[in-house]
Structure formats: C-alpha cells, structure tokens
C-alpha cells in the first residue's frame, strides 16, 4: 500500500505547539520531495511548506515563516512539520504529499505534481 500516514494533529491553545509526522507506508521517501498543505473550512487548499529529497531546498508560506519548521529523516521514511506559536488562523486539515524528484527542488504553490497523499489530520487552534 503506497501511501502516507500522518499523525500528531489535535486540539491546541493559541501559542501552543504541535508536531506532525508523515510516514511512508509501502515505500521509502529517499528520492521524494515532500510538501505540507492545509485546507481551512471554506478555503482552497494552500501550500504550507516543502522540502526536497535531501533537504537542501526548503520553502515556507509567508504566513508560517518563523513559526513552522519542516524536516525529514529518510532513514525512517518520515517527514515532520513542527508548528510553534500556533494561531487560530492555522486551524485546518493538514496533508502531507510526496513526489519523486531527482532534482533538489520542491514546490508548494501548486499541488498537481504530488502523487502520494496522506489522509489529512485535523489541527484545531482554539482556547
């Protein structure tokens, strides 16, 4: 079963932190770029962050710069999204996605090239 399995979502108070994990099931992530996306109620899915296969290229949406950190551990076939200083505006369903990428690049302004997706995990920031 080639898919991504997410964990770490939940309810957190404003200013709190969460760490999302994205683990590959049925394949390894060594040669895959990874993107994190989110979709809030009534809004389009938007890119949050992405990381190239070896981690040499990283991009963040302006709305999360300085608060979120993307990372990966290819030995564990797992990617992470550390989310700090969470705001109510961060409330959304978060998805991880992966695509084979031999180049050291990643894309998050569009998601059409990503082949594998997680099921999504709910992140709710509320007091």
Coordinates of N, CA and C in Angstrom, one line a residue:
X1 N 0.8 -1.2 0.0 CA 0.0 0.0 0.0 C 0.9 1.2 0.0
X2 N 1.0 1.9 -1.1 CA 1.8 3.1 -1.3 C 1.0 4.3 -0.9
X3 N 1.3 4.8 0.3 CA 0.6 5.9 0.8 C 1.3 6.5 2.0
X4 N 0.9 7.7 2.4 CA 1.5 8.4 3.5 C 0.5 8.3 4.7
X5 N 1.1 8.1 5.9 CA 0.3 8.1 7.1 C 0.7 9.2 8.0
X6 N -0.2 10.0 8.4 CA 0.0 11.2 9.2 C -0.4 10.9 10.6
X7 N 0.2 11.7 11.5 CA -0.1 11.7 12.9 C 0.3 13.0 13.6
X8 N -0.2 13.3 14.7 CA 0.2 14.4 15.5 C -0.8 15.6 15.6
X9 N -1.8 15.5 14.8 CA -2.8 16.5 14.9 C -3.6 16.5 16.2
X10 N -4.4 17.6 16.4 CA -5.2 17.6 17.6 C -5.6 19.0 17.9
X11 N -6.1 19.2 19.1 CA -6.5 20.5 19.6 C -5.4 21.1 20.5
X12 N -5.1 22.4 20.2 CA -4.1 23.1 21.0 C -4.6 24.5 21.2
X13 N -4.1 25.1 22.3 CA -4.4 26.5 22.6 C -3.6 27.4 21.7
X14 N -4.0 28.7 21.5 CA -3.2 29.6 20.8 C -1.9 29.8 21.5
X15 N -0.8 29.8 20.7 CA 0.5 29.9 21.2 C 1.2 28.6 21.5
X16 N 0.4 27.5 21.4 CA 0.9 26.2 21.6 C 1.7 25.6 20.4
X17 N 2.1 24.4 20.6 CA 2.9 23.7 19.5 C 2.3 22.3 19.2
X18 N 2.5 21.9 18.0 CA 2.2 20.6 17.6 C 3.3 20.1 16.6
X19 N 3.6 18.8 16.6 CA 4.5 18.3 15.6 C 3.8 17.2 14.8
X20 N 3.6 17.5 13.6 CA 3.0 16.5 12.7 C 4.1 15.6 12.1
X21 N 3.7 14.3 11.9 CA 4.6 13.3 11.3 C 3.9 12.8 10.1
X22 N 4.7 12.4 9.1 CA 4.2 11.9 7.8 C 5.1 10.7 7.5
X23 N 4.6 9.5 7.6 CA 5.4 8.3 7.4 C 5.0 7.6 6.1
X24 N 5.9 7.1 5.3 CA 5.6 6.4 4.1 C 5.2 5.0 4.5
X25 N 4.2 4.5 3.8 CA 3.7 3.1 4.0 C 3.8 2.4 2.7
X26 N 4.7 1.4 2.6 CA 4.9 0.7 1.4 C 6.0 1.2 0.4
X27 N 6.6 2.3 0.8 CA 7.8 2.8 0.0 C 8.6 3.7 0.9
X28 N 9.8 4.0 0.4 CA 10.7 4.9 1.2 C 10.7 6.2 0.5
X29 N 11.0 7.2 1.3 CA 11.0 8.6 0.9 C 12.3 9.2 0.4
X30 N 13.3 8.4 0.3 CA 14.6 8.8 0.0 C 14.7 9.8 -1.3
X31 N 13.9 9.5 -2.3 CA 14.0 10.2 -3.5 C 12.8 11.0 -3.8
X32 N 12.1 11.4 -2.8 CA 10.8 12.1 -2.9 C 10.9 13.5 -2.2
X33 N 10.5 14.5 -3.0 CA 10.2 15.8 -2.4 C 8.9 15.7 -1.6
X34 N 8.8 16.4 -0.5 CA 7.6 16.3 0.4 C 7.1 17.7 0.6
X35 N 5.8 17.8 0.5 CA 5.1 19.1 0.7 C 4.0 18.9 1.8
X36 N 3.8 19.9 2.6 CA 2.7 20.0 3.6 C 1.7 21.0 3.1
X37 N 0.5 20.7 3.1 CA -0.6 21.5 2.6 C -1.7 21.6 3.7
X38 N -2.5 22.6 3.6 CA -3.6 22.7 4.6 C -4.8 23.2 3.9
X39 N -6.0 22.9 4.4 CA -7.2 23.4 3.9 C -8.1 23.8 5.1
X40 N -8.5 25.0 5.2 CA -9.4 25.5 6.2 C -10.8 25.5 5.6
X41 N -11.8 25.5 6.5 CA -13.2 25.5 6.0 C -13.5 26.6 5.1
X42 N -14.1 26.3 4.0 CA -14.4 27.3 3.0 C -13.3 27.9 2.2
X43 N -12.1 27.4 2.4 CA -11.0 27.9 1.6 C -10.3 26.9 0.8
X44 N -9.6 27.4 -0.2 CA -8.8 26.5 -1.1 C -7.6 25.9 -0.3
X45 N -7.2 24.7 -0.8 CA -6.0 24.1 -0.2 C -4.8 25.0 -0.5
X46 N -3.9 25.2 0.5 CA -2.8 26.0 0.3 C -1.5 25.3 0.7
X47 N -0.4 25.7 0.1 CA 0.8 25.1 0.4 C 1.4 25.8 1.7
X48 N 1.9 24.9 2.6 CA 2.5 25.4 3.9 C 4.0 25.4 3.8
X49 N 4.5 24.3 3.4 CA 6.0 24.1 3.3 C 6.3 23.0 2.4
X50 N 7.6 22.9 2.0 CA 8.0 21.8 1.2 C 9.5 21.6 1.4
X51 N 10.0 20.4 1.2 CA 11.4 20.1 1.4 C 11.8 19.1 0.3
X52 N 13.0 19.3 -0.3 CA 13.5 18.5 -1.3 C 14.0 17.1 -0.8
X53 N 14.3 16.2 -1.6 CA 14.5 14.8 -1.2 C 15.7 14.7 -0.2
X54 N 16.7 15.6 -0.3 CA 17.8 15.5 0.6 C 17.8 16.7 1.6
X55 N 16.8 17.5 1.5 CA 16.6 18.6 2.5 C 17.4 19.8 2.1
X56 N 18.0 19.9 1.0 CA 18.8 21.0 0.6 C 17.9 22.2 0.2
X57 N 16.7 22.0 -0.2 CA 15.8 23.1 -0.6 C 14.6 23.0 0.3
X58 N 14.2 24.2 0.9 CA 13.1 24.3 1.8 C 12.4 25.6 1.5
X59 N 11.1 25.5 1.5 CA 10.2 26.7 1.3 C 9.1 26.7 2.3
X60 N 8.7 27.9 2.7 CA 7.6 28.1 3.6 C 6.7 29.2 3.0
X61 N 5.4 29.0 3.3 CA 4.5 30.1 3.1 C 4.7 31.3 4.0
X62 N 4.5 32.5 3.5 CA 4.8 33.7 4.3 C 4.0 33.6 5.6
X63 N 2.9 33.0 5.6 CA 2.0 33.0 6.8 C 2.6 32.2 8.0
X64 N 3.6 31.3 7.7 CA 4.1 30.4 8.7 C 5.6 30.6 8.9
X65 N 6.2 31.4 8.2 CA 7.7 31.6 8.3 C 8.0 32.1 9.7
X66 N 9.0 31.5 10.3 CA 9.4 31.8 11.7 C 8.7 31.1 12.7
X67 N 7.6 30.4 12.3 CA 6.8 29.6 13.3 C 6.9 28.1 13.0
X68 N 6.9 27.7 11.8 CA 6.8 26.3 11.4 C 8.2 25.9 10.9
X69 N 8.6 24.6 11.1 CA 9.8 24.1 10.6 C 9.6 22.7 10.0
X70 N 10.0 22.6 8.8 CA 9.9 21.3 8.1 C 11.2 20.5 8.2
X71 N 11.1 19.2 8.3 CA 12.3 18.4 8.4 C 12.0 17.0 7.9
X72 N 13.0 16.2 7.7 CA 12.8 14.8 7.3 C 13.9 13.9 7.8
X73 N 13.6 12.7 7.9 CA 14.5 11.6 8.3 C 14.3 10.5 7.3
X74 N 15.1 10.5 6.3 CA 15.0 9.5 5.3 C 15.2 8.1 5.8
X75 N 16.0 7.9 6.8 CA 16.3 6.6 7.3 C 15.0 6.0 7.9
X76 N 14.1 6.9 8.4 CA 12.8 6.5 9.0 C 11.7 6.6 8.0
X77 N 12.0 7.1 6.8 CA 11.0 7.4 5.8 C 9.8 8.2 6.3
X78 N 10.3 9.3 7.1 CA 9.3 10.1 7.8 C 9.7 11.6 7.6
X79 N 8.7 12.4 7.4 CA 8.8 13.9 7.4 C 8.0 14.5 8.5
X80 N 8.4 15.7 8.9 CA 7.8 16.3 10.1 C 7.5 17.8 9.8
X81 N 6.5 18.2 10.5 CA 6.2 19.7 10.5 C 6.0 20.1 11.9
X82 N 7.0 20.8 12.4 CA 7.0 21.4 13.7 C 6.3 22.7 13.7
X83 N 5.2 22.9 14.4 CA 4.4 24.1 14.4 C 4.4 24.7 15.8
X84 N 5.0 25.9 15.8 CA 5.1 26.6 17.1 C 4.3 27.9 17.0
X85 N 4.0 28.5 18.1 CA 3.2 29.8 18.2 C 2.0 29.7 17.3
X86 N 1.2 28.7 17.5 CA 0.1 28.4 16.7 C -1.0 29.5 16.9
X87 N -1.7 29.8 15.8 CA -2.7 30.8 15.8 C -4.0 30.2 15.4
X88 N -5.2 30.8 15.8 CA -6.5 30.3 15.3 C -6.5 30.2 13.8
X89 N -5.9 31.1 13.1 CA -5.9 31.0 11.7 C -5.2 29.8 11.1
X90 N -4.4 29.1 11.9 CA -3.8 27.9 11.5 C -4.7 26.7 11.5
X91 N -5.9 26.8 12.0 CA -6.8 25.7 12.1 C -7.2 25.3 10.7
X92 N -7.0 24.0 10.4 CA -7.2 23.4 9.1 C -6.9 21.9 9.2
X93 N -7.3 21.3 8.1 CA -6.8 19.9 7.9 C -5.5 19.9 7.2
X94 N -4.5 19.3 7.7 CA -3.2 19.3 7.2 C -2.9 18.0 6.5
X95 N -2.3 18.1 5.3 CA -2.0 17.0 4.4 C -0.5 17.0 4.1
X96 N 0.1 15.8 4.1 CA 1.4 15.7 3.5 C 1.3 15.0 2.2
X97 N 2.3 15.3 1.3 CA 2.3 14.8 0.0 C 3.7 14.5 -0.5
X98 N 3.9 13.6 -1.4 CA 5.2 13.3 -1.9 C 5.2 13.0 -3.4
X99 N 6.4 13.4 -4.0 CA 6.5 13.2 -5.4 C 8.0 12.8 -5.7
X100 N 8.2 11.9 -6.6 CA 9.6 11.5 -7.0 C 10.2 12.7 -7.6
X101 N 11.4 13.1 -7.1 CA 12.1 14.2 -7.6 C 13.6 14.0 -7.5
X102 N 14.2 13.8 -8.7 CA 15.7 13.6 -8.8 C 16.4 14.9 -8.6
X103 N 15.8 16.0 -8.8 CA 16.4 17.3 -8.6 C 16.2 17.8 -7.2
X104 N 17.1 18.6 -6.8 CA 17.0 19.2 -5.4 C 16.0 20.4 -5.4
X105 N 14.8 20.1 -5.6 CA 13.8 21.1 -5.7 C 12.5 20.7 -4.9
X106 N 11.7 21.6 -4.6 CA 10.4 21.3 -4.1 C 9.4 22.5 -4.4
X107 N 8.1 22.1 -4.5 CA 7.1 23.1 -4.9 C 6.0 23.0 -4.0
X108 N 5.4 24.2 -3.6 CA 4.3 24.2 -2.7 C 3.2 25.2 -3.2
X109 N 3.5 26.0 -4.3 CA 2.5 26.9 -4.8 C 1.5 26.2 -5.6
X110 N 1.7 24.9 -5.9 CA 0.7 24.1 -6.6 C 0.9 22.7 -6.2
X111 N -0.1 21.9 -6.2 CA 0.0 20.5 -5.7 C -0.3 19.4 -6.7
X112 N -0.4 19.8 -8.0 CA -0.8 18.9 -9.0 C 0.3 17.9 -9.3
X113 N 1.6 18.1 -9.0 CA 2.6 17.2 -9.3 C 2.8 16.2 -8.2
X114 N 2.2 16.3 -7.1 CA 2.3 15.4 -6.0 C 1.5 14.1 -6.2
X115 N 2.1 13.0 -6.1 CA 1.5 11.7 -6.4 C 0.9 11.0 -5.2
X116 N 1.5 11.1 -4.1 CA 1.1 10.4 -2.9 C 0.6 11.4 -1.8
X117 N -0.5 11.1 -1.2 CA -1.1 12.0 -0.2 C -1.4 11.2 1.1
X118 N -1.3 11.9 2.2 CA -1.8 11.4 3.4 C -3.3 11.6 3.5
X119 N -3.9 11.0 4.5 CA -5.4 11.1 4.7 C -5.8 12.5 5.3
X120 N -4.9 13.2 5.8 CA -5.2 14.5 6.4 C -5.4 14.4 7.9
X121 N -4.9 15.3 8.6 CA -5.0 15.3 10.1 C -5.5 16.7 10.5
X122 N -6.5 16.7 11.4 CA -7.1 18.0 11.8 C -6.2 18.6 12.9
X123 N -6.0 19.9 12.6 CA -5.3 20.8 13.6 C -6.3 21.9 14.0
X124 N -6.6 22.0 15.2 CA -7.5 23.0 15.7 C -6.9 23.8 16.8
X125 N -6.8 25.1 16.5 CA -6.2 26.1 17.5 C -7.3 26.9 18.1
X126 N -7.6 26.7 19.3 CA -8.7 27.4 20.0 C -8.5 27.4 21.5
X127 N -9.0 28.4 22.1 CA -9.0 28.5 23.6 C -10.3 28.0 24.2

